[in-house]
Coordinates of C-alpha atoms and ligand atoms in Angstrom, one line a residue:
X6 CA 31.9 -11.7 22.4
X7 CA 28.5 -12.9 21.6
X8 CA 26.4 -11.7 18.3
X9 CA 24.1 -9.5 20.1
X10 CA 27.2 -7.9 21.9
X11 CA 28.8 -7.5 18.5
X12 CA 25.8 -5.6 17.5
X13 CA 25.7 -3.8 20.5
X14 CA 29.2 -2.4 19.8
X15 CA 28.0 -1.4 16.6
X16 CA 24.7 0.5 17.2
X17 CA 25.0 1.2 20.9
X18 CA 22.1 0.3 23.9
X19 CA 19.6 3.0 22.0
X20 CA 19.8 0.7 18.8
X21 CA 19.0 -2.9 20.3
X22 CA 15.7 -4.2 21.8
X23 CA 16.6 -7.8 23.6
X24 CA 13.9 -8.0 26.1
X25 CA 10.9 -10.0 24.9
X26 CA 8.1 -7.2 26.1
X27 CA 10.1 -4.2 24.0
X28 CA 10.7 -7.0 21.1
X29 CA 7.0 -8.1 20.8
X30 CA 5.4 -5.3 18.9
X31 CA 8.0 -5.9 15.8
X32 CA 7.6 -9.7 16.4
X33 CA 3.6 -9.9 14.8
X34 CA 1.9 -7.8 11.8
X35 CA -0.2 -5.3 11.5
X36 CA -3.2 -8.1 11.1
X37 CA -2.1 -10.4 14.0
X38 CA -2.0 -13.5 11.6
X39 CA 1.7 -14.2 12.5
X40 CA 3.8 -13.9 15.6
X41 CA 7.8 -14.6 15.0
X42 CA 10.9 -14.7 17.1
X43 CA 14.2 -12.7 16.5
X44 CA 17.2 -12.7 18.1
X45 CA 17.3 -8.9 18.8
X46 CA 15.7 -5.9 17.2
X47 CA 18.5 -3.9 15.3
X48 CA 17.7 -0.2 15.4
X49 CA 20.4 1.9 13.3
X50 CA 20.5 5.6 13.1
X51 CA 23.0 5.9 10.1
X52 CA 23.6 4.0 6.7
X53 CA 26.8 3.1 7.8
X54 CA 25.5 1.4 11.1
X55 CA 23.0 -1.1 8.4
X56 CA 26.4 -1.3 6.8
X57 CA 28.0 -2.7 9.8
X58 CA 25.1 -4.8 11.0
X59 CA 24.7 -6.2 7.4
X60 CA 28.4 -7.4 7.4
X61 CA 28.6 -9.2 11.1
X62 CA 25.3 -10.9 9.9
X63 CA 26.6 -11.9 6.4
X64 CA 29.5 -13.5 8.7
X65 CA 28.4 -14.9 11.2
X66 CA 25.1 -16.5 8.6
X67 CA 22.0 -14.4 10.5
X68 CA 19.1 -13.1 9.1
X69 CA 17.9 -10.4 8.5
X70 CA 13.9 -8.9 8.0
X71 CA 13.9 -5.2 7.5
X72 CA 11.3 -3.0 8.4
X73 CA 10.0 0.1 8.7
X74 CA 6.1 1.4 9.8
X75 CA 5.4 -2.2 10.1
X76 CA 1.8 -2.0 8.7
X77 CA 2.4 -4.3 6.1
X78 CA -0.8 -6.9 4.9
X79 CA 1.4 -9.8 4.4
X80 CA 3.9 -10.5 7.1
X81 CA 6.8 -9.7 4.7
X82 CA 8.3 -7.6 7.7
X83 CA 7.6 -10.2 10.0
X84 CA 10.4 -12.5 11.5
X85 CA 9.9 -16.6 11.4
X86 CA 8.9 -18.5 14.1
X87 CA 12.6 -20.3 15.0
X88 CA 14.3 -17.1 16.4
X89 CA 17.4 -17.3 14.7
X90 CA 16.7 -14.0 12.4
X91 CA 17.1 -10.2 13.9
X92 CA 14.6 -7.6 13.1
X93 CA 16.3 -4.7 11.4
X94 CA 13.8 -1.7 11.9
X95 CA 15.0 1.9 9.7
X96 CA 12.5 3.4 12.3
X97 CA 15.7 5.8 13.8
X98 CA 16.5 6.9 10.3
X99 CA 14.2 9.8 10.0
X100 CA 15.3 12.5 8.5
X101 CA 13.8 14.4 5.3
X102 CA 17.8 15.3 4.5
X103 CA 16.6 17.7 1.8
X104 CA 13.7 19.6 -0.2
X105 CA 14.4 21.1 -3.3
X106 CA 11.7 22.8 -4.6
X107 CA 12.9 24.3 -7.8
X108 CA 13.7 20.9 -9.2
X109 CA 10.8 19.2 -7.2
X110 CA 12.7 16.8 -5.8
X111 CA 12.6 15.3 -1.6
X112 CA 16.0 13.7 -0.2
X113 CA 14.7 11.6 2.9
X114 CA 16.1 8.5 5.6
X115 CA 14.2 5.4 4.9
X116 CA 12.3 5.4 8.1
X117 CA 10.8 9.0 7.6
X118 CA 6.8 8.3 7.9
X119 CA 4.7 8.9 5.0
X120 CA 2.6 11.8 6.5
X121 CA 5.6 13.8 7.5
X122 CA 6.8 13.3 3.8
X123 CA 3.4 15.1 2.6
X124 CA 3.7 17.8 5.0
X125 CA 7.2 18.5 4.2
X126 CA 5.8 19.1 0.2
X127 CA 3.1 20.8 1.9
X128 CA 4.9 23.5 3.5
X129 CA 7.1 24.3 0.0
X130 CA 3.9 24.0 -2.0
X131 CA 4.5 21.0 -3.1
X132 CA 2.7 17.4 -3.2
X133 CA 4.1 14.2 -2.7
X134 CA 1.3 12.5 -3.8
X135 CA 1.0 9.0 -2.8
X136 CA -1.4 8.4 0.1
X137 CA -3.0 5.5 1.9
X138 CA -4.6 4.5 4.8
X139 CA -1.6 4.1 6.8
X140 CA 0.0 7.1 6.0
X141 CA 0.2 7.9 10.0
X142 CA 2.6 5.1 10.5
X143 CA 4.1 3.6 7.5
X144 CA 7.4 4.4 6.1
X145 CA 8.8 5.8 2.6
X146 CA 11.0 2.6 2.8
X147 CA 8.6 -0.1 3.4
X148 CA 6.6 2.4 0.8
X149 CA 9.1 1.7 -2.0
X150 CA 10.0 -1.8 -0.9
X151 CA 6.3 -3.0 -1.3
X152 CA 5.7 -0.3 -4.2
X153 CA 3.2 0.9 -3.1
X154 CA -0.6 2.0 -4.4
X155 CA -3.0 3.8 -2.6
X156 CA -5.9 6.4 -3.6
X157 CA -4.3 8.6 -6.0
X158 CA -2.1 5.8 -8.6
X159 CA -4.7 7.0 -11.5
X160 CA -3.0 10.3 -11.8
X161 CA 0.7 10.1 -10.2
X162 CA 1.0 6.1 -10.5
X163 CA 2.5 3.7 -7.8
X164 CA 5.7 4.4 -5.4
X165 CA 8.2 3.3 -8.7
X166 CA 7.2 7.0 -10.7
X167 CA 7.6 9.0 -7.6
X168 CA 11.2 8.1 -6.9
X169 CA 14.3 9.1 -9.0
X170 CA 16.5 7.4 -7.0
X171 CA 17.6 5.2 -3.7
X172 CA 20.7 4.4 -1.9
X173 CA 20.8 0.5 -0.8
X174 CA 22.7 -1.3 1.7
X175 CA 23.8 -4.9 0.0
X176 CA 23.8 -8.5 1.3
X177 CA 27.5 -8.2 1.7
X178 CA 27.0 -5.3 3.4
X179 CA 28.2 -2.8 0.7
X180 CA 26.2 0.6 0.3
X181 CA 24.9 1.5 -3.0
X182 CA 24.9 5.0 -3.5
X183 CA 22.1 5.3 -6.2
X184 CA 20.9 9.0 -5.2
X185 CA 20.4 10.2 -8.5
X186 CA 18.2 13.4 -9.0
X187 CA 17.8 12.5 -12.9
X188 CA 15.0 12.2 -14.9
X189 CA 16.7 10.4 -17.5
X190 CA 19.4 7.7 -16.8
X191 CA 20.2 5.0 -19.4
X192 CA 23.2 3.7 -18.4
X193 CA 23.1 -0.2 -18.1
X194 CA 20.0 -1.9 -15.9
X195 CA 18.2 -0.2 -13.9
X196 CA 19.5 -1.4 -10.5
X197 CA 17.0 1.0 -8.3
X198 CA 13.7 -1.1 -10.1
X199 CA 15.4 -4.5 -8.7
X200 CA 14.9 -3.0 -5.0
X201 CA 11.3 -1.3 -5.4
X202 CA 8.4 -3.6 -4.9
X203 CA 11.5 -6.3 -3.6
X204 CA 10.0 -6.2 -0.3
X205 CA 13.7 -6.5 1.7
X206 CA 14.5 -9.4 -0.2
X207 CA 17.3 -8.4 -2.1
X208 CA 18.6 -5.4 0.0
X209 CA 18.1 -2.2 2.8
X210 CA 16.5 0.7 1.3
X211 CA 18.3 3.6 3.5
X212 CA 17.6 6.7 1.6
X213 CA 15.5 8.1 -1.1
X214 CA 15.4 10.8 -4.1
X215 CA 11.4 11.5 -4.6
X216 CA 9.7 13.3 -7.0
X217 CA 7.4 16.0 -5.5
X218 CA 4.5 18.0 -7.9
X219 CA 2.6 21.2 -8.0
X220 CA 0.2 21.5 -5.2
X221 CA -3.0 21.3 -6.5
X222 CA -5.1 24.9 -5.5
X223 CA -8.7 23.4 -5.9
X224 CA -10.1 20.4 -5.0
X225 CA -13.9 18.8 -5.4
X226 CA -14.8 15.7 -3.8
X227 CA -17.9 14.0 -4.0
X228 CA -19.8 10.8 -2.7
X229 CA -22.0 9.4 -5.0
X230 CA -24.3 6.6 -5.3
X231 CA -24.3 4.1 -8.1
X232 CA -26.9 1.6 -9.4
X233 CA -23.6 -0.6 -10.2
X234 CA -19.4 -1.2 -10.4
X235 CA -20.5 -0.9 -14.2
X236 CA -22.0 2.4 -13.5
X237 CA -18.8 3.4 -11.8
X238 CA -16.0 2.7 -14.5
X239 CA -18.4 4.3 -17.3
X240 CA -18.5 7.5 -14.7
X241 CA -14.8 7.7 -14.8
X242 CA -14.3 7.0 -17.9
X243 CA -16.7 10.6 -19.0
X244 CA -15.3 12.0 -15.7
X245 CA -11.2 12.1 -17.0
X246 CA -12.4 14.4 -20.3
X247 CA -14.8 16.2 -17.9
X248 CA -12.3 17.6 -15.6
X249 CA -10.1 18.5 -18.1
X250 CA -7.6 15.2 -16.8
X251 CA -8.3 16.5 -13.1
X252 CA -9.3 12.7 -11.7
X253 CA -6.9 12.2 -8.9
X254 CA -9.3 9.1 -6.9
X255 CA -11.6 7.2 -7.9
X256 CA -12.3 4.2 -5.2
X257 CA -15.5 2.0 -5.5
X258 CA -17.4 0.8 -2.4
X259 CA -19.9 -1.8 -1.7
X260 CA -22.4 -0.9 0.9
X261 CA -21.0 -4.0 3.3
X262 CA -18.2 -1.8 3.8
X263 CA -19.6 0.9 4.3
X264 CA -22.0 -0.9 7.4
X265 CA -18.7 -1.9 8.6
X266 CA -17.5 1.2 9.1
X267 CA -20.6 2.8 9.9
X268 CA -20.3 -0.1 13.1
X269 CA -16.8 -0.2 14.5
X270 CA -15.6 3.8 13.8
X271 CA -16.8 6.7 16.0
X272 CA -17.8 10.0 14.5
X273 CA -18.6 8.7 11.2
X274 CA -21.5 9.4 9.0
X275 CA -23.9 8.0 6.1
X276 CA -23.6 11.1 4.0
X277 CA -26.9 10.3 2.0
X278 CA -30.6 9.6 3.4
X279 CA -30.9 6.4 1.4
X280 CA -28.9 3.1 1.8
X281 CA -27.5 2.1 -2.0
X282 CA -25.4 -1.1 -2.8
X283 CA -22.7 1.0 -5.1
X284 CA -20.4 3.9 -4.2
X285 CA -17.9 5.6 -5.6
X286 CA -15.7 8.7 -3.6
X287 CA -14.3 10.7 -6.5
X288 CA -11.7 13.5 -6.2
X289 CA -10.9 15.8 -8.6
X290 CA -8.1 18.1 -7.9
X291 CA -6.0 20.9 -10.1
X292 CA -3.1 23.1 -9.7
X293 CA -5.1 26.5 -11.0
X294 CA -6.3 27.6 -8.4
X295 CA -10.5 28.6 -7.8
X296 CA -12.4 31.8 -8.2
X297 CA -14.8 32.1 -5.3
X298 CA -18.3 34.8 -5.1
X299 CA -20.4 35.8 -8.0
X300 CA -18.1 34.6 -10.5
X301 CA -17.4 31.0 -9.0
X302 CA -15.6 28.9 -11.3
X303 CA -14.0 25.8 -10.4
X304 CA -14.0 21.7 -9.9
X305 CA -16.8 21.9 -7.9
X306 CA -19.1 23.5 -10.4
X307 CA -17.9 21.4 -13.1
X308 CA -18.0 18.2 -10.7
X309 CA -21.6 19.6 -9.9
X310 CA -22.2 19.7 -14.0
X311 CA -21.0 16.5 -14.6
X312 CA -22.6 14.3 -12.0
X313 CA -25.9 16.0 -13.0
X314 CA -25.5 14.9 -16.7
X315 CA -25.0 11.6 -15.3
X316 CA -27.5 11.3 -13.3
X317 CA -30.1 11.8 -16.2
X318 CA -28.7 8.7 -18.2
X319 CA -29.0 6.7 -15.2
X320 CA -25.6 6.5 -13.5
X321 CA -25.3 8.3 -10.7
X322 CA -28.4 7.6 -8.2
X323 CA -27.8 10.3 -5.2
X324 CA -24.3 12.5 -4.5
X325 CA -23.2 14.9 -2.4
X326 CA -20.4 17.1 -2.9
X327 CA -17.9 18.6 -0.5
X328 CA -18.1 21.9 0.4
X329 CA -15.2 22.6 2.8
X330 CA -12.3 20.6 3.6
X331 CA -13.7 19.0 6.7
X332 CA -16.6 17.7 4.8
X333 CA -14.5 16.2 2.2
X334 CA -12.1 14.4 5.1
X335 CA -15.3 13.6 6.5
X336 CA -16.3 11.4 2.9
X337 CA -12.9 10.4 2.7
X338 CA -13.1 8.5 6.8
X339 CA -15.7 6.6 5.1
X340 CA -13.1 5.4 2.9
X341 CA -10.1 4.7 4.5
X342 CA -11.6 3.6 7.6
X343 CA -12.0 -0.4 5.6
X344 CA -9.4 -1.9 6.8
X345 CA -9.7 -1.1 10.5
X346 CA -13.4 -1.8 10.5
X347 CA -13.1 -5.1 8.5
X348 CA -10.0 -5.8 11.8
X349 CA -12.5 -5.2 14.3
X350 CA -15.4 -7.3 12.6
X351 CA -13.1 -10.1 12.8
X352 CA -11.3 -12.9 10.3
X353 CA -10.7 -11.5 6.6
X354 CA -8.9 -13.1 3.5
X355 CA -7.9 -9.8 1.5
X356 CA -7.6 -10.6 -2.2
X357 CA -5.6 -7.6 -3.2
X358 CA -6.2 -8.4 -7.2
X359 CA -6.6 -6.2 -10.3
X360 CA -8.2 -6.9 -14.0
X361 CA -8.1 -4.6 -16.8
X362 CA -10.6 -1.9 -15.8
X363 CA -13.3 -2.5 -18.4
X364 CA -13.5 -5.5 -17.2
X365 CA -13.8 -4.9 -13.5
X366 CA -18.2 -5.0 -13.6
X367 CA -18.3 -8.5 -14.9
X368 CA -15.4 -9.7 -12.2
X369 CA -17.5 -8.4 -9.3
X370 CA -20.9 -10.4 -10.7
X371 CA -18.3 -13.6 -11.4
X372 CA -16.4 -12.9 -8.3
X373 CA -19.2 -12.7 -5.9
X374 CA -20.7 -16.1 -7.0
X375 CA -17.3 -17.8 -7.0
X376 CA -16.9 -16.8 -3.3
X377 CA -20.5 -17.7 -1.8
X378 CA -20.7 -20.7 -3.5
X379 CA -17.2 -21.2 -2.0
X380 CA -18.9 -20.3 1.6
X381 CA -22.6 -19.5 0.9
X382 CA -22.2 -17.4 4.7
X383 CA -19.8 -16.1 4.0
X384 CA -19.9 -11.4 3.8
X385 CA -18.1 -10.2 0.5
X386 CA -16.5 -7.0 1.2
X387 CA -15.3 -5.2 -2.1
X388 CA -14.2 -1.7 -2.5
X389 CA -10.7 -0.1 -3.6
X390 CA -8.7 1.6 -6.4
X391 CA -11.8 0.9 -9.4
X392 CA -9.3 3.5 -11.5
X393 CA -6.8 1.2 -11.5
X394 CA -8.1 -1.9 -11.8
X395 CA -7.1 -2.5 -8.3
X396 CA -10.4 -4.2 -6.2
X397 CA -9.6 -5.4 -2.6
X398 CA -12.0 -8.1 -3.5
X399 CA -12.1 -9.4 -0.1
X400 CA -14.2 -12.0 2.1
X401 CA -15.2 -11.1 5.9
X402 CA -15.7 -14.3 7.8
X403 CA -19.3 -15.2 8.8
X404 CA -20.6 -13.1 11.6
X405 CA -19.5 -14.7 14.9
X406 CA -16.7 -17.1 13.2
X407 CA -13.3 -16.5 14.7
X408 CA -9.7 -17.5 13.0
X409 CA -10.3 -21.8 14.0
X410 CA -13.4 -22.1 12.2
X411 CA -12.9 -19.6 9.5
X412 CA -8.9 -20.6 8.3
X413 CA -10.1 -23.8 6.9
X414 CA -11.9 -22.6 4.2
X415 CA -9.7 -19.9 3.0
X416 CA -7.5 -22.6 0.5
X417 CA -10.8 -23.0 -1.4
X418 CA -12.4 -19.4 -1.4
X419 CA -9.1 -17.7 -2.5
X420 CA -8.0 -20.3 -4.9
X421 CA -11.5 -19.3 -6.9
X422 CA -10.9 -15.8 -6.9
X423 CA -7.4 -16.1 -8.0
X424 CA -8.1 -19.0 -10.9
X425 CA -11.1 -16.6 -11.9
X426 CA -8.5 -13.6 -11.6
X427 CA -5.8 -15.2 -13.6
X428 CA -7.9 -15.8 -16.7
X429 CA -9.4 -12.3 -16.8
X430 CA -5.4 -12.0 -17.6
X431 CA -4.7 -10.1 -13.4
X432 CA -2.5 -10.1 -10.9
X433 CA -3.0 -11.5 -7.5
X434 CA -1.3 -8.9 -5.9
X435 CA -1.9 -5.6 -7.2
X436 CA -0.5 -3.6 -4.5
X437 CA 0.2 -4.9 -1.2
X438 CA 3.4 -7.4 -2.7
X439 CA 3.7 -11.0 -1.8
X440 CA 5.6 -10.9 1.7
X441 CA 5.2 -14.7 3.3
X442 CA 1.4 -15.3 3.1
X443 CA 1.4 -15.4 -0.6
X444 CA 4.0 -17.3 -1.5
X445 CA 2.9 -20.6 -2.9
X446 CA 0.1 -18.6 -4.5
X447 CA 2.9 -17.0 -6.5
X448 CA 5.0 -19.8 -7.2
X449 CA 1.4 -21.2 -8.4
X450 CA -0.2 -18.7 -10.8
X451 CA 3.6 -16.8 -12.0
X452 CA 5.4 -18.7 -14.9
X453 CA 8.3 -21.2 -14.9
X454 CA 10.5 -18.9 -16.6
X455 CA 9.6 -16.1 -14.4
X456 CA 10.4 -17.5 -11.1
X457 CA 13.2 -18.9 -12.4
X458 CA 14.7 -15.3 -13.2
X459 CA 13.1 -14.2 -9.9
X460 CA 15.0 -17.1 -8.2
X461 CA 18.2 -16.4 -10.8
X462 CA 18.6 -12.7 -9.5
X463 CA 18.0 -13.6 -5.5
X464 CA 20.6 -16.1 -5.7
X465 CA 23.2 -13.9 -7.5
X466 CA 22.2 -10.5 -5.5
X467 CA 22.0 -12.8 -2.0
X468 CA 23.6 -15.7 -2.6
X469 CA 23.9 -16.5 1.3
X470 CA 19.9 -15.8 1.4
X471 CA 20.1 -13.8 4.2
X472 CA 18.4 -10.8 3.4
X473 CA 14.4 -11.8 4.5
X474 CA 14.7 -15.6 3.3
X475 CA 11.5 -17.3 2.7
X476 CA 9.4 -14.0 1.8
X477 CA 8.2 -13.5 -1.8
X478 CA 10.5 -16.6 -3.2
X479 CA 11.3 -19.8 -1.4
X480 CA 15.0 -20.7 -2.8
Ligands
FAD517 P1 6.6 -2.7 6.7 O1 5.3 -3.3 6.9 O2 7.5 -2.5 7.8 O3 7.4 -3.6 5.6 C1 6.8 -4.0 4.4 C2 7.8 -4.8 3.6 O4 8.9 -4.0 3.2 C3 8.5 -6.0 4.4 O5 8.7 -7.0 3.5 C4 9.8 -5.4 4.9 O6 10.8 -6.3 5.1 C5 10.1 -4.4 3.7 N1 10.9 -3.2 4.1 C6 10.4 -2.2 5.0 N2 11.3 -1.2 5.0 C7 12.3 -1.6 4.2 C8 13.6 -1.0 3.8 N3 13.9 0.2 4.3 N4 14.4 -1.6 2.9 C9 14.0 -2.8 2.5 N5 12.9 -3.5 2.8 C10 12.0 -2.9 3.6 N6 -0.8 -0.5 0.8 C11 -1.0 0.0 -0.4 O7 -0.3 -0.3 -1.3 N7 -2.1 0.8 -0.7 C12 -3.0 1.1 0.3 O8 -3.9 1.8 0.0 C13 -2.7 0.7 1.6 N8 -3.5 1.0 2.6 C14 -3.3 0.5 3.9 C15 -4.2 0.9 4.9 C16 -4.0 0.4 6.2 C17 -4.9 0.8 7.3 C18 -2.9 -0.4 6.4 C19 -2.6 -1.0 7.8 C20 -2.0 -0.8 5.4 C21 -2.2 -0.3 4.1 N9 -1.4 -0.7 3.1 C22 -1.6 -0.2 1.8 C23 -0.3 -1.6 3.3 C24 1.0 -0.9 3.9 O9 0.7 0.3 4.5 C25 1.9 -0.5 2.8 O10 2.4 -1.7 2.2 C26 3.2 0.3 3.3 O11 3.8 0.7 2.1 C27 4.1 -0.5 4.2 O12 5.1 0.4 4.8 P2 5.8 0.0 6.2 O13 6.8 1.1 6.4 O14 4.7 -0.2 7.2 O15 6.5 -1.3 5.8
2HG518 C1 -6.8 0.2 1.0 O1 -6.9 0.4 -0.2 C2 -5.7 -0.7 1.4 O2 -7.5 0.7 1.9 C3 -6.1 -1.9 2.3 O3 -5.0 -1.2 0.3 C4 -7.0 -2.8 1.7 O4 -7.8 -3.7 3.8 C5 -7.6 -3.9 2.6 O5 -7.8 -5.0 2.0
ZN519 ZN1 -5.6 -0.4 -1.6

C-alpha cells in the first residue's frame, strides 16, 4: 500500500487533500514569501488520528509541518520546497470540549479559532483575553505554538500565562496527556513550556487547558496624538497609577501607517482634523462595572481627566475618546488594519523586535537613521505593542518596488536593526517566533551555549527530526 493510502486508512477521504488545487492554499503563507510542496495534506479529527499519522510518518521517515489558522509571519507552517514532507493541518479539531466558569478555566481542540474562543468566555462572562489581528482565522494551537502577543500582553501577558495546561502528540507518536487545570504544579520540568512558543518543532499541540478572567464591565478607549514615541511611554507610565492598573492596550503608531491604512481599507476614518506624526490607541478596561446619567462615574471620565492633565505638560497633542462601542471598534480598525494595508502597499521586511520600554524613544530616533541610511527610499513603518517593549519596527519597500528589486537589500537593512537591537540588550523576535525566515538570524545574534541546548533538547525530544525540520533550528 502506498504512504498516502496508509494515511488514507487512517483519517479517511474527509482527512486528506492530494490534488494540487485543494493542496495550494496550505502550500504558501499568509505573506506569499514562500510556496512549498507536500506530499498530502493530513486533516485529523481526533488526537488519536495525529497519533496514528505521527507513527506511520516516524516509520516510514516523513515529515511533518503542523498547522493550524495558517496566518503565521514566518513560514514556520509552511512545507519545503522538495515535496517529501505532508502538511498536518488541526483545522478539523474544533471543539471548545469544556467551559468551566467557576474555576475560569476553557478545555478546547487545537484547531478551535481564536474568535470563537472569546466568544465562548463571552457568553459565561468571561474573557479570554488574548487578541490580535488575526483573531478571525488563527488557531489556539498555532496561538500557543508561536506564543503568542497581541494588544493586550501588558495586562494578561503572552499565550504561556493564559494556559494551565496542553495535551501533545510526540515524535514517536505517543500522546501526552498534560491537561492539568492547576495553578500550581512543581513536579519535575515543566514539559508544557518546552511545547509553547516551539512552533511544531518538537511536537502536535492537540488540546488545551486556558485560563479565562472576569469580563471587564467598562471600557474607555481613546486615540490620541503625541508630539513623540517619548511622549507615549511617559503617558503610560502616569496612565497605569491613573486608572487604578486598568491599562489593558497601549499600541504606538506612526502616521505612515496610518496613511496606509487610510489608502488600501474601506470605511476607515482619520478620527482627528489634523495630521500628527505620533499615535497612541489606549484602552483602559475594568471589571466594576460604570454608573451612567447624572452621576456618571467611570473609565471614561477618568481617561477624560487624565489625558487632559497631560495635555497641559505637553504630551498629549489632540484625542478623542470613544463614546460607544462602534466608535471604539471604529479606533481600533485603524489599528489592526497594519498588516493588511502594509500587504497591499507591497514588499515589507517586519522586524518583530522589543527593547526595554524606557528605552523604546531613543531606538525609534537610532532605528530610523540605521534603516534610511541602509536605503535612503526606503518608507519606515513602525507601530505595535509600545507597552511591551514590542515595536514592529518595520520597512515598506520604496513606492513602486516589487519583491526582485526590493529582496536585495533586505540582508543589509535588517542586519542594522538587529545589531542595533541586540546592544539595547532585545530580542529579534518579540512575538511572532522564528519559523524558517529567521533562522540564520537566530543562530547569529543567540549564544553558543544556547543553541546548543536548543539543539540538545530537538535532538533528544525528535531525534529522527521529523517533526517541522529546518524551522527555528537547523540540526
Ligand atoms: P500557523 O500559522 O498555522 O502556524 C504557526 C506555527 O505554529 C507554525 O510553525 C506551525 O507549524 C505551528 N503550529 C500550528 N499549530 C500547531 C499545533 N497545533 N501544534 C504544534 N505546532 C503548531 N502574532 C502575534 O503574536 N501578535 C499579533 O498581534 C499578531 N497579529 C497578526 C495580525 C495579522 C493580520 C496576521 C495575519 C498575523 C498576526 N500575527 C500576530 C501572527 C499569527 O496570527 C500568530 O502567530 C498566530 O498565533 C498563528 O496562529 P495560526 O493558527 O495561524 O498558526
Ligand atoms: C500586529 O501587532 C501583528 O498587528 C502584525 O503582530 C505586525 O504586520 C506586522 O508586522
Ligand atoms: Zn504585534
Amino acid at each position: 500500500m502506498s504512504f498516502v493510502d496508509k494515511l488514507r486508512t487512517i483519517v479517511g477521504d474527509r482527512g486528506l487533500i492530494t490534488d494540487d488545487q485543494g493542496k495550494h492554499p496550505y502550500l504558501t503563507d499568509w505573506r506569499e514569501n514562500y510556496l512549498g510542496a507536500a506530499l498530502a495534506i493530513v486533516r485529523p479529527a481526533t488526537t488519536e488520528e495525529v497519533a496514528a499519522v505521527v507513527k506511520l510518518c516516524a516509520a516510514e521517515k516523513v515529515a511533518i509541518v503542523p498547522q493550524g489558522g495558517n496566518t503565521g509571519m514566518n513560514g514556520g507552517g509552511t512545507p519545503h520546497e522538495d515535496g517529501h514532507e505532508i502538511v498536518l493541518s488541526l483545522t478539523r479539531m474544533n471543539r471548545i470540549l469544556d467551559i468551566d466558569p467557576i474555576g475560569y478555566t476553557m478545555t478546547v481542540e487545537a484547531g478551535v479559532v481564536l474568535k470563537t474562543i472569546q466568544e465562548t468566555a463571552a457568553q459565561h462572562d468571561r474573557l479570554f483575553p488574548l487578541s490580535l489581528g488575526a483573531e478571525g482565522s488563527c488557531t489556539i494551537g498555532g496561538n500557543l505554538s508561536t506564543n503568542a502577543g497581541g494588544v493586550q500582553v501588558l495586562h494578561y501577558g503572552n499565550a504561556r500565562n493564559l494556559v494551565l495546561g496542553i495535551e501533545v502528540v510526540l515524535p514517536n507518536g505517543e500522546i501526552w496527556n498534560g491537561l492539568r487545570a492547576l495553578k500550581k504544579d512543581n513536579t519535575g520540568y515543566d514539559l508544557r513550556d518546552l511545547y509553547l512558543g516551539a512552533e511544531g518543532t518538537l511536537g502536535i499541540i492537540t488540546k488545551a487547558v486556558l485560563k479565562v478572567w472576569p469580563k471587564p464591565k467598562d471600557h474607555a478607549t481613546s486615540w490620541v496624538a503625541i508630539p513623540s514615541p517619548e511622549a507615549a511611554v511617559e503617558l503610560l507610565s502616569g496612565a497605569n497609577s491613573a486608572s487604578e492598573d486598568n491599562v489593558t492596550s497601549c499600541e504606538l503608531m506612526g502616521r505612515q501607517g496610518i496613511d496606509l491604512v487610510l489608502k488600501h481599507i474601506p470605511a476607515v476614518s482619520d478620527p482627528l482634523a489634523e495630521r500628527h506624526d505620533w499615535y497612541v490607541l489606549m484602552e483602559w478596561s475594568s471589571t466594576r462595572p460604570r454608573r451612567d446619567g447624572a452621576n456618571a462615574a467611570g473609565l471614561r471620565e477618568k481617561m477624560e481627566g487624565y489625558l487632559g492633565e497631560a495635555m497641559e505638560k505637553g504630551l498629549v497633542l489632540d484625542a478623542v475618546i470613544a463614546q460607544t462601542e462602534a466608535q471604539s471598534q471604529a479606533l481600533w480598525q485603524l489599528r489592526e488594519n497594519h498588516t493588511e494595508a502594509s500587504k497591499k502597499e507591497g514588499p515589507s521586511i517586519k522586524h518583530d523586535i522589543s527593547v526595554p520600554v524606557s528605552n523604546i524613544p531613543k531606538f525609534v530616533i537610532e532605528g530610523t537613521a540605521a534603516m534610511k541610511k541602509a536605503l535612503p527610499e526606503c518608507r519606515p513603518v513602525i507601530f505595535g505593542h509600545v507597552g511591551d517593549g514590542n515595536l514592529h519596527f518595520n520597512c515598506q519597500a520604496p513606492a513602486g518596488w516589487g519583491k526582485p528589486q526590493f529582496t536585495p537589500h533586505v540582508e543589509t537593512i535588517s542586519g542594522a536593526i538587529y545589531d542595533l537591537v541586540v546592544g539595547y540588550g532585545g530580542s529579534i523576535s518579540a512575538e511572532h517566533g522564528i519559523g524558517q525566515i529567521k533562522v540564520d538570524e537566530l543562530a547569529h545574534y543567540r549564544s553558543k551555549i544556547e543553541l546548543d541546548t536548543m539543539r540538545t533538547l530537538k535532538r533528544a525530544l525528535d531525534p529522527r527530526n521529523i517533526m517541522n525540520p529546518g524551522k527555528v533550528l537547523r540540526i
